[in-house]
PDB file of C-alpha atoms and ligand atoms in Angstrom:
ATOM      1  CA  UNK J   1      96.691 122.211 123.821  1.00  0.00           C
ATOM      2  CA  UNK J   2      96.078 120.619 120.716  1.00  0.00           C
ATOM      3  CA  UNK J   3      97.567 117.246 119.657  1.00  0.00           C
ATOM      4  CA  UNK J   4     100.713 116.973 117.400  1.00  0.00           C
ATOM      5  CA  UNK J   5      99.507 116.132 113.856  1.00  0.00           C
ATOM      6  CA  UNK J   6     100.147 112.055 112.937  1.00  0.00           C
ATOM      7  CA  UNK J   7     101.682 111.292 109.810  1.00  0.00           C
ATOM      8  CA  UNK J   8      99.548 109.798 106.459  1.00  0.00           C
ATOM      9  CA  UNK J   9     101.328 106.853 105.082  1.00  0.00           C
ATOM     10  CA  UNK J  10      99.723 105.350 102.135  1.00  0.00           C
ATOM     11  CA  UNK J  11     100.708 101.989  99.879  1.00  0.00           C
ATOM     12  CA  UNK J  12     100.218 101.997  96.388  1.00  0.00           C
ATOM     13  CA  UNK J  13     101.230  99.330  93.570  1.00  0.00           C
ATOM     14  CA  UNK J  14      99.948  97.431  90.480  1.00  0.00           C
ATOM     15  CA  UNK J  15      98.083  94.128  91.057  1.00  0.00           C
ATOM     16  CA  UNK J  16      99.339  91.500  93.452  1.00  0.00           C
ATOM     17  CA  UNK J  17     102.437  93.473  94.498  1.00  0.00           C
ATOM     18  CA  UNK J  18     102.368  92.976  98.116  1.00  0.00           C
ATOM     19  CA  UNK J  19     100.875  95.821  99.485  1.00  0.00           C
ATOM     20  CA  UNK J  20      98.334  94.402 102.219  1.00  0.00           C
ATOM     21  CA  UNK J  21     100.873  91.896 103.284  1.00  0.00           C
ATOM     22  CA  UNK J  22     103.570  94.777 103.777  1.00  0.00           C
ATOM     23  CA  UNK J  23     100.422  97.101 105.505  1.00  0.00           C
ATOM     24  CA  UNK J  24      99.840  94.152 107.930  1.00  0.00           C
ATOM     25  CA  UNK J  25     103.822  93.809 108.903  1.00  0.00           C
ATOM     26  CA  UNK J  26     103.972  97.718 109.406  1.00  0.00           C
ATOM     27  CA  UNK J  27     100.850  97.372 111.732  1.00  0.00           C
ATOM     28  CA  UNK J  28     102.586  94.584 113.845  1.00  0.00           C
ATOM     29  CA  UNK J  29     105.986  97.016 113.674  1.00  0.00           C
ATOM     30  CA  UNK J  30     104.019  99.974 115.018  1.00  0.00           C
ATOM     31  CA  UNK J  31     102.046  97.553 117.861  1.00  0.00           C
ATOM     32  CA  UNK J  32     105.076  96.263 119.390  1.00  0.00           C
ATOM     33  CA  UNK J  33     106.655  99.928 119.924  1.00  0.00           C
ATOM     34  CA  UNK J  34     103.287 101.009 121.128  1.00  0.00           C
ATOM     35  CA  UNK J  35     102.673 103.551 118.196  1.00  0.00           C
ATOM     36  CA  UNK J  36      99.176 104.619 117.860  1.00  0.00           C
ATOM     37  CA  UNK J  37      98.147 103.730 114.211  1.00  0.00           C
ATOM     38  CA  UNK J  38      94.922 102.812 112.173  1.00  0.00           C
ATOM     39  CA  UNK J  39      94.834 101.231 109.419  1.00  0.00           C
ATOM     40  CA  UNK J  40      92.321 101.305 106.644  1.00  0.00           C
ATOM     41  CA  UNK J  41      92.040 100.774 102.668  1.00  0.00           C
ATOM     42  CA  UNK J  42      90.351 102.442  99.197  1.00  0.00           C
ATOM     43  CA  UNK J  43      88.069 101.938  97.984  1.00  0.00           C
ATOM     44  CA  UNK J  44      86.443 101.265 101.088  1.00  0.00           C
ATOM     45  CA  UNK J  45      87.554 101.721 104.836  1.00  0.00           C
ATOM     46  CA  UNK J  46      84.217 103.378 106.318  1.00  0.00           C
ATOM     47  CA  UNK J  47      80.577 101.259 105.828  1.00  0.00           C
ATOM     48  CA  UNK J  48      79.711 103.344 103.161  1.00  0.00           C
ATOM     49  CA  UNK J  49      82.879 103.163 101.290  1.00  0.00           C
ATOM     50  CA  UNK J  50      82.702  99.295 101.710  1.00  0.00           C
ATOM     51  CA  UNK J  51      79.544  99.365  99.874  1.00  0.00           C
ATOM     52  CA  UNK J  52      80.791 101.455  96.989  1.00  0.00           C
ATOM     53  CA  UNK J  53      83.943  98.953  96.849  1.00  0.00           C
ATOM     54  CA  UNK J  54      81.618  96.182  96.452  1.00  0.00           C
ATOM     55  CA  UNK J  55      79.915  98.033  93.278  1.00  0.00           C
ATOM     56  CA  UNK J  56      83.038  98.965  92.026  1.00  0.00           C
ATOM     57  CA  UNK J  57      84.886  95.842  92.265  1.00  0.00           C
ATOM     58  CA  UNK J  58      81.931  93.230  91.607  1.00  0.00           C
ATOM     59  CA  UNK J  59      82.791  91.714  87.776  1.00  0.00           C
ATOM     60  CA  UNK J  60      79.004  91.642  87.037  1.00  0.00           C
ATOM     61  CA  UNK J  61      79.122  95.678  86.620  1.00  0.00           C
ATOM     62  CA  UNK J  62      81.187  95.073  83.322  1.00  0.00           C
ATOM     63  CA  UNK J  63      78.959  98.191  82.030  1.00  0.00           C
ATOM     64  CA  UNK J  64      80.728 100.610  83.946  1.00  0.00           C
ATOM     65  CA  UNK J  65      82.122 103.706  82.322  1.00  0.00           C
ATOM     66  CA  UNK J  66      85.308 105.250  83.124  1.00  0.00           C
ATOM     67  CA  UNK J  67      83.870 108.439  84.837  1.00  0.00           C
ATOM     68  CA  UNK J  68      81.345 106.415  87.057  1.00  0.00           C
ATOM     69  CA  UNK J  69      84.351 104.786  88.210  1.00  0.00           C
ATOM     70  CA  UNK J  70      86.368 107.665  88.661  1.00  0.00           C
ATOM     71  CA  UNK J  71      83.464 109.441  90.947  1.00  0.00           C
ATOM     72  CA  UNK J  72      82.767 106.132  92.940  1.00  0.00           C
ATOM     73  CA  UNK J  73      86.330 106.236  93.865  1.00  0.00           C
ATOM     74  CA  UNK J  74      86.543 109.370  94.793  1.00  0.00           C
ATOM     75  CA  UNK J  75      83.061 109.546  96.473  1.00  0.00           C
ATOM     76  CA  UNK J  76      84.507 106.528  98.868  1.00  0.00           C
ATOM     77  CA  UNK J  77      87.795 108.623  99.506  1.00  0.00           C
ATOM     78  CA  UNK J  78      85.510 111.704 100.410  1.00  0.00           C
ATOM     79  CA  UNK J  79      83.570 109.709 103.144  1.00  0.00           C
ATOM     80  CA  UNK J  80      87.230 107.917 103.995  1.00  0.00           C
ATOM     81  CA  UNK J  81      88.684 111.474 104.635  1.00  0.00           C
ATOM     82  CA  UNK J  82      85.485 113.052 106.818  1.00  0.00           C
ATOM     83  CA  UNK J  83      85.271 109.955 108.956  1.00  0.00           C
ATOM     84  CA  UNK J  84      88.279 108.013 109.366  1.00  0.00           C
ATOM     85  CA  UNK J  85      91.639 110.128 108.070  1.00  0.00           C
ATOM     86  CA  UNK J  86      91.181 113.819 109.151  1.00  0.00           C
ATOM     87  CA  UNK J  87      89.905 112.963 112.624  1.00  0.00           C
ATOM     88  CA  UNK J  88      92.826 110.171 112.667  1.00  0.00           C
ATOM     89  CA  UNK J  89      95.824 112.381 111.683  1.00  0.00           C
ATOM     90  CA  UNK J  90      94.280 115.066 113.733  1.00  0.00           C
ATOM     91  CA  UNK J  91      94.462 113.723 116.958  1.00  0.00           C
ATOM     92  CA  UNK J  92      98.197 112.537 116.572  1.00  0.00           C
ATOM     93  CA  UNK J  93      97.872 108.926 115.318  1.00  0.00           C
ATOM     94  CA  UNK J  94      99.516 107.414 112.204  1.00  0.00           C
ATOM     95  CA  UNK J  95      97.342 106.427 109.724  1.00  0.00           C
ATOM     96  CA  UNK J  96      97.879 103.927 107.118  1.00  0.00           C
ATOM     97  CA  UNK J  97      95.651 103.548 103.896  1.00  0.00           C
ATOM     98  CA  UNK J  98      96.048 100.904 101.336  1.00  0.00           C
ATOM     99  CA  UNK J  99      95.531 102.705  98.480  1.00  0.00           C
ATOM    100  CA  UNK J 100      94.425 106.469  98.520  1.00  0.00           C
ATOM    101  CA  UNK J 101      94.667 109.616  95.404  1.00  0.00           C
ATOM    102  CA  UNK J 102      97.427 107.988  93.472  1.00  0.00           C
ATOM    103  CA  UNK J 103      95.656 104.901  92.503  1.00  0.00           C
ATOM    104  CA  UNK J 104      93.094 106.901  90.865  1.00  0.00           C
ATOM    105  CA  UNK J 105      95.658 108.681  88.867  1.00  0.00           C
ATOM    106  CA  UNK J 106      97.470 105.661  87.712  1.00  0.00           C
ATOM    107  CA  UNK J 107      94.336 103.492  87.172  1.00  0.00           C
ATOM    108  CA  UNK J 108      91.718 106.199  85.921  1.00  0.00           C
ATOM    109  CA  UNK J 109      94.389 108.580  84.138  1.00  0.00           C
ATOM    110  CA  UNK J 110      97.021 106.502  82.720  1.00  0.00           C
ATOM    111  CA  UNK J 111      94.872 103.150  82.690  1.00  0.00           C
ATOM    112  CA  UNK J 112      91.891 104.695  81.190  1.00  0.00           C
ATOM    113  CA  UNK J 113      93.048 107.824  80.139  1.00  0.00           C
ATOM    114  CA  UNK J 114      90.696 110.245  81.707  1.00  0.00           C
ATOM    115  CA  UNK J 115      92.553 113.727  81.948  1.00  0.00           C
ATOM    116  CA  UNK J 116      94.816 114.078  84.691  1.00  0.00           C
ATOM    117  CA  UNK J 117      94.077 117.421  85.523  1.00  0.00           C
ATOM    118  CA  UNK J 118      90.611 116.463  85.584  1.00  0.00           C
ATOM    119  CA  UNK J 119      90.834 113.829  88.093  1.00  0.00           C
ATOM    120  CA  UNK J 120      93.392 116.443  89.998  1.00  0.00           C
ATOM    121  CA  UNK J 121      90.414 118.751  90.497  1.00  0.00           C
ATOM    122  CA  UNK J 122      87.743 115.921  91.514  1.00  0.00           C
ATOM    123  CA  UNK J 123      90.619 114.486  93.690  1.00  0.00           C
ATOM    124  CA  UNK J 124      90.978 117.949  95.336  1.00  0.00           C
ATOM    125  CA  UNK J 125      87.235 118.205  96.186  1.00  0.00           C
ATOM    126  CA  UNK J 126      87.316 114.603  97.947  1.00  0.00           C
ATOM    127  CA  UNK J 127      90.684 115.030 100.108  1.00  0.00           C
ATOM    128  CA  UNK J 128      90.164 118.289 101.727  1.00  0.00           C
ATOM    129  CA  UNK J 129      93.470 119.435 101.725  1.00  0.00           C
ATOM    130  CA  UNK J 130      94.753 115.982 102.946  1.00  0.00           C
ATOM    131  CA  UNK J 131      97.976 114.756 101.303  1.00  0.00           C
ATOM    132  CA  UNK J 132     100.080 111.628 102.047  1.00  0.00           C
ATOM    133  CA  UNK J 133     103.090 112.519 103.920  1.00  0.00           C
ATOM    134  CA  UNK J 134     104.919 109.370 102.541  1.00  0.00           C
ATOM    135  CA  UNK J 135     103.748 107.043 100.121  1.00  0.00           C
ATOM    136  CA  UNK J 136     105.282 103.767  99.483  1.00  0.00           C
ATOM    137  CA  UNK J 137     104.983 102.559  95.808  1.00  0.00           C
ATOM    138  CA  UNK J 138     105.391  98.794  95.414  1.00  0.00           C
ATOM    139  CA  UNK J 139     106.419  97.877  92.247  1.00  0.00           C
ATOM    140  CA  UNK J 140     105.662  94.483  90.243  1.00  0.00           C
ATOM    141  CA  UNK J 141     105.533  93.538  86.822  1.00  0.00           C
ATOM    142  CA  UNK J 142     102.204  92.710  85.755  1.00  0.00           C
ATOM    143  CA  UNK J 143     102.583  89.776  84.361  1.00  0.00           C
ATOM    144  CA  UNK J 144     103.746  88.079  87.851  1.00  0.00           C
ATOM    145  CA  UNK J 145     101.279  89.987  89.947  1.00  0.00           C
ATOM    146  CA  UNK J 146      97.960  90.311  87.915  1.00  0.00           C
ATOM    147  CA  UNK J 147      97.460  86.402  88.286  1.00  0.00           C
ATOM    148  CA  UNK J 148      98.693  86.442  92.023  1.00  0.00           C
ATOM    149  CA  UNK J 149      96.042  88.699  92.490  1.00  0.00           C
ATOM    150  CA  UNK J 150      93.239  87.107  90.925  1.00  0.00           C
ATOM    151  CA  UNK J 151      93.737  83.803  92.959  1.00  0.00           C
ATOM    152  CA  UNK J 152      93.060  86.214  95.768  1.00  0.00           C
ATOM    153  CA  UNK J 153      89.447  87.238  93.954  1.00  0.00           C
ATOM    154  CA  UNK J 154      88.330  83.974  92.686  1.00  0.00           C
ATOM    155  CA  UNK J 155      87.367  82.812  96.404  1.00  0.00           C
ATOM    156  CA  UNK J 156      85.688  86.354  97.266  1.00  0.00           C
ATOM    157  CA  UNK J 157      83.797  86.722  93.664  1.00  0.00           C
ATOM    158  CA  UNK J 158      83.290  82.812  93.100  1.00  0.00           C
ATOM    159  CA  UNK J 159      84.639  83.480  89.580  1.00  0.00           C
ATOM    160  CA  UNK J 160      87.028  81.716  87.337  1.00  0.00           C
ATOM    161  CA  UNK J 161      88.846  84.974  86.676  1.00  0.00           C
ATOM    162  CA  UNK J 162      89.653  88.132  88.910  1.00  0.00           C
ATOM    163  CA  UNK J 163      87.471  91.133  90.224  1.00  0.00           C
ATOM    164  CA  UNK J 164      86.512  93.974  87.599  1.00  0.00           C
ATOM    165  CA  UNK J 165      89.695  95.650  87.525  1.00  0.00           C
ATOM    166  CA  UNK J 166      91.833  92.486  87.533  1.00  0.00           C
ATOM    167  CA  UNK J 167      90.146  91.377  84.553  1.00  0.00           C
ATOM    168  CA  UNK J 168      91.517  94.529  82.365  1.00  0.00           C
ATOM    169  CA  UNK J 169      94.393  93.619  79.796  1.00  0.00           C
ATOM    170  CA  UNK J 170      97.648  93.397  80.410  1.00  0.00           C
ATOM    171  CA  UNK J 171      98.052  96.701  78.132  1.00  0.00           C
ATOM    172  CA  UNK J 172      95.921  98.089  80.996  1.00  0.00           C
ATOM    173  CA  UNK J 173      97.892  96.997  83.895  1.00  0.00           C
ATOM    174  CA  UNK J 174     101.328  98.159  82.319  1.00  0.00           C
ATOM    175  CA  UNK J 175      99.738 101.617  81.528  1.00  0.00           C
ATOM    176  CA  UNK J 176      98.906 101.395  85.322  1.00  0.00           C
ATOM    177  CA  UNK J 177     102.197 100.497  86.353  1.00  0.00           C
ATOM    178  CA  UNK J 178     104.106 102.575  83.993  1.00  0.00           C
ATOM    179  CA  UNK J 179     101.792 105.625  85.188  1.00  0.00           C
ATOM    180  CA  UNK J 180     102.731 105.235  88.817  1.00  0.00           C
ATOM    181  CA  UNK J 181     106.498 105.274  87.822  1.00  0.00           C
ATOM    182  CA  UNK J 182     105.804 108.566  86.117  1.00  0.00           C
ATOM    183  CA  UNK J 183     103.847 110.014  89.540  1.00  0.00           C
ATOM    184  CA  UNK J 184     106.817 108.293  91.441  1.00  0.00           C
ATOM    185  CA  UNK J 185     109.533 110.724  89.420  1.00  0.00           C
ATOM    186  CA  UNK J 186     107.230 113.693  89.896  1.00  0.00           C
ATOM    187  CA  UNK J 187     106.494 113.487  93.607  1.00  0.00           C
ATOM    188  CA  UNK J 188     108.860 113.536  96.529  1.00  0.00           C
ATOM    189  CA  UNK J 189     107.244 111.976  98.997  1.00  0.00           C
ATOM    190  CA  UNK J 190     107.081 108.771  97.288  1.00  0.00           C
ATOM    191  CA  UNK J 191     109.451 105.746  98.147  1.00  0.00           C
ATOM    192  CA  UNK J 192     109.600 103.180  94.836  1.00  0.00           C
ATOM    193  CA  UNK J 193     110.223  99.792  96.354  1.00  0.00           C
ATOM    194  CA  UNK J 194     111.217  96.928  93.945  1.00  0.00           C
ATOM    195  CA  UNK J 195     109.688  93.812  94.316  1.00  0.00           C
ATOM    196  CA  UNK J 196     111.331  91.078  96.427  1.00  0.00           C
ATOM    197  CA  UNK J 197     110.999  88.722  98.878  1.00  0.00           C
ATOM    198  CA  UNK J 198     108.515  89.990 101.996  1.00  0.00           C
ATOM    199  CA  UNK J 199     111.345  90.361 104.738  1.00  0.00           C
ATOM    200  CA  UNK J 200     113.393  92.368 102.286  1.00  0.00           C
ATOM    201  CA  UNK J 201     110.765  94.853 101.182  1.00  0.00           C
ATOM    202  CA  UNK J 202     109.242  94.836 105.216  1.00  0.00           C
ATOM    203  CA  UNK J 203     113.268  96.166 106.395  1.00  0.00           C
ATOM    204  CA  UNK J 204     113.155  99.057 103.429  1.00  0.00           C
ATOM    205  CA  UNK J 205     109.713 100.184 104.826  1.00  0.00           C
ATOM    206  CA  UNK J 206     110.918 100.254 108.527  1.00  0.00           C
ATOM    207  CA  UNK J 207     114.439 101.728 107.206  1.00  0.00           C
ATOM    208  CA  UNK J 208     111.941 104.525 105.309  1.00  0.00           C
ATOM    209  CA  UNK J 209     110.294 105.250 108.477  1.00  0.00           C
ATOM    210  CA  UNK J 210     113.235 105.878 110.713  1.00  0.00           C
ATOM    211  CA  UNK J 211     114.893 107.935 108.478  1.00  0.00           C
ATOM    212  CA  UNK J 212     111.682 109.943 107.232  1.00  0.00           C
ATOM    213  CA  UNK J 213     109.995 110.445 110.918  1.00  0.00           C
ATOM    214  CA  UNK J 214     112.229 108.666 113.618  1.00  0.00           C
ATOM    215  CA  UNK J 215     109.592 106.058 113.873  1.00  0.00           C
TER     216      UNK J 215
HETATM  217  P1  TMP L 301      92.824  96.499  95.981  1.00  0.00           P
HETATM  218  O1  TMP L 301      92.213  96.769  97.635  1.00  0.00           O
HETATM  219  O2  TMP L 301      92.619  94.725  96.179  1.00  0.00           O
HETATM  220  O3  TMP L 301      94.262  96.566  95.476  1.00  0.00           O
HETATM  221  O4  TMP L 301      91.793  96.347  94.845  1.00  0.00           O
HETATM  222  C1  TMP L 301      91.585  97.848  94.322  1.00  0.00           C
HETATM  223  C2  TMP L 301      91.392  97.874  93.076  1.00  0.00           C
HETATM  224  O5  TMP L 301      90.418  99.478  92.796  1.00  0.00           O
HETATM  225  C3  TMP L 301      92.671  97.713  92.349  1.00  0.00           C
HETATM  226  O6  TMP L 301      92.294  97.024  91.319  1.00  0.00           O
HETATM  227  C4  TMP L 301      92.840  99.350  92.037  1.00  0.00           C
HETATM  228  C5  TMP L 301      91.548  99.791  92.116  1.00  0.00           C
HETATM  229  N1  TMP L 301      91.523 101.586  92.182  1.00  0.00           N
HETATM  230  C6  TMP L 301      91.430 102.177  91.121  1.00  0.00           C
HETATM  231  O7  TMP L 301      91.116 101.856  89.907  1.00  0.00           O
HETATM  232  N2  TMP L 301      91.202 103.874  91.852  1.00  0.00           N
HETATM  233  C7  TMP L 301      91.731 104.030  92.754  1.00  0.00           C
HETATM  234  O8  TMP L 301      91.276 105.345  92.986  1.00  0.00           O
HETATM  235  C8  TMP L 301      91.866 102.897  93.668  1.00  0.00           C
HETATM  236  C9  TMP L 301      92.118 103.442  95.251  1.00  0.00           C
HETATM  237  C10 TMP L 301      91.623 101.750  93.576  1.00  0.00           C
END
């Protein structure tokens, strides 16, 4: 008999929203409950995807145009779906991804102003019919979030600033944030959580999972 399909859960949010911390706490919670899961991130999640991530985020690649950026994020996603996400959820696991296609609509759509319908078409090619069952959108004011995020990236890229995306203007980050909030209004699978102390956000995430999936 085929395994029951697992759940696909993604975390989204502007820079410095605390996604990675919440992903880690959720994994600890699932491990304690002995629930089988896999965790990953975008861009990245596979060997090929991590190489694409390096190109995308390296501040040296300042000449990259918006369409190249869109196609690289989508290429990383296509590999991620093929190698990891599809096999994991088909075998009944919970798959958690730190960012997925909502990020492309928010950053390349609302941020870079690429036509949203065009992004949806390219995303459809990459995702092969797989959509998140639940999206956590962690909302934060970019004035607070971007500076937090840059501090982390300074060590990775040995720069005084952040990665290539973090170095965008505050207007860009405001457009991304507002885009995320607009997308959330149009999609019933999104749970928006306002910036709050780590444990409070974690409890809201657990409560949502209990209500939605009984886990
Ligand atoms: P993060 O892993 O630190 O969140 O960094 C990923 C960066 O890439 C972040 O600035 C958001 C950006 N991004 C896009 O612009 N489009 C996408 O489709 C994805 C997945 C991420």
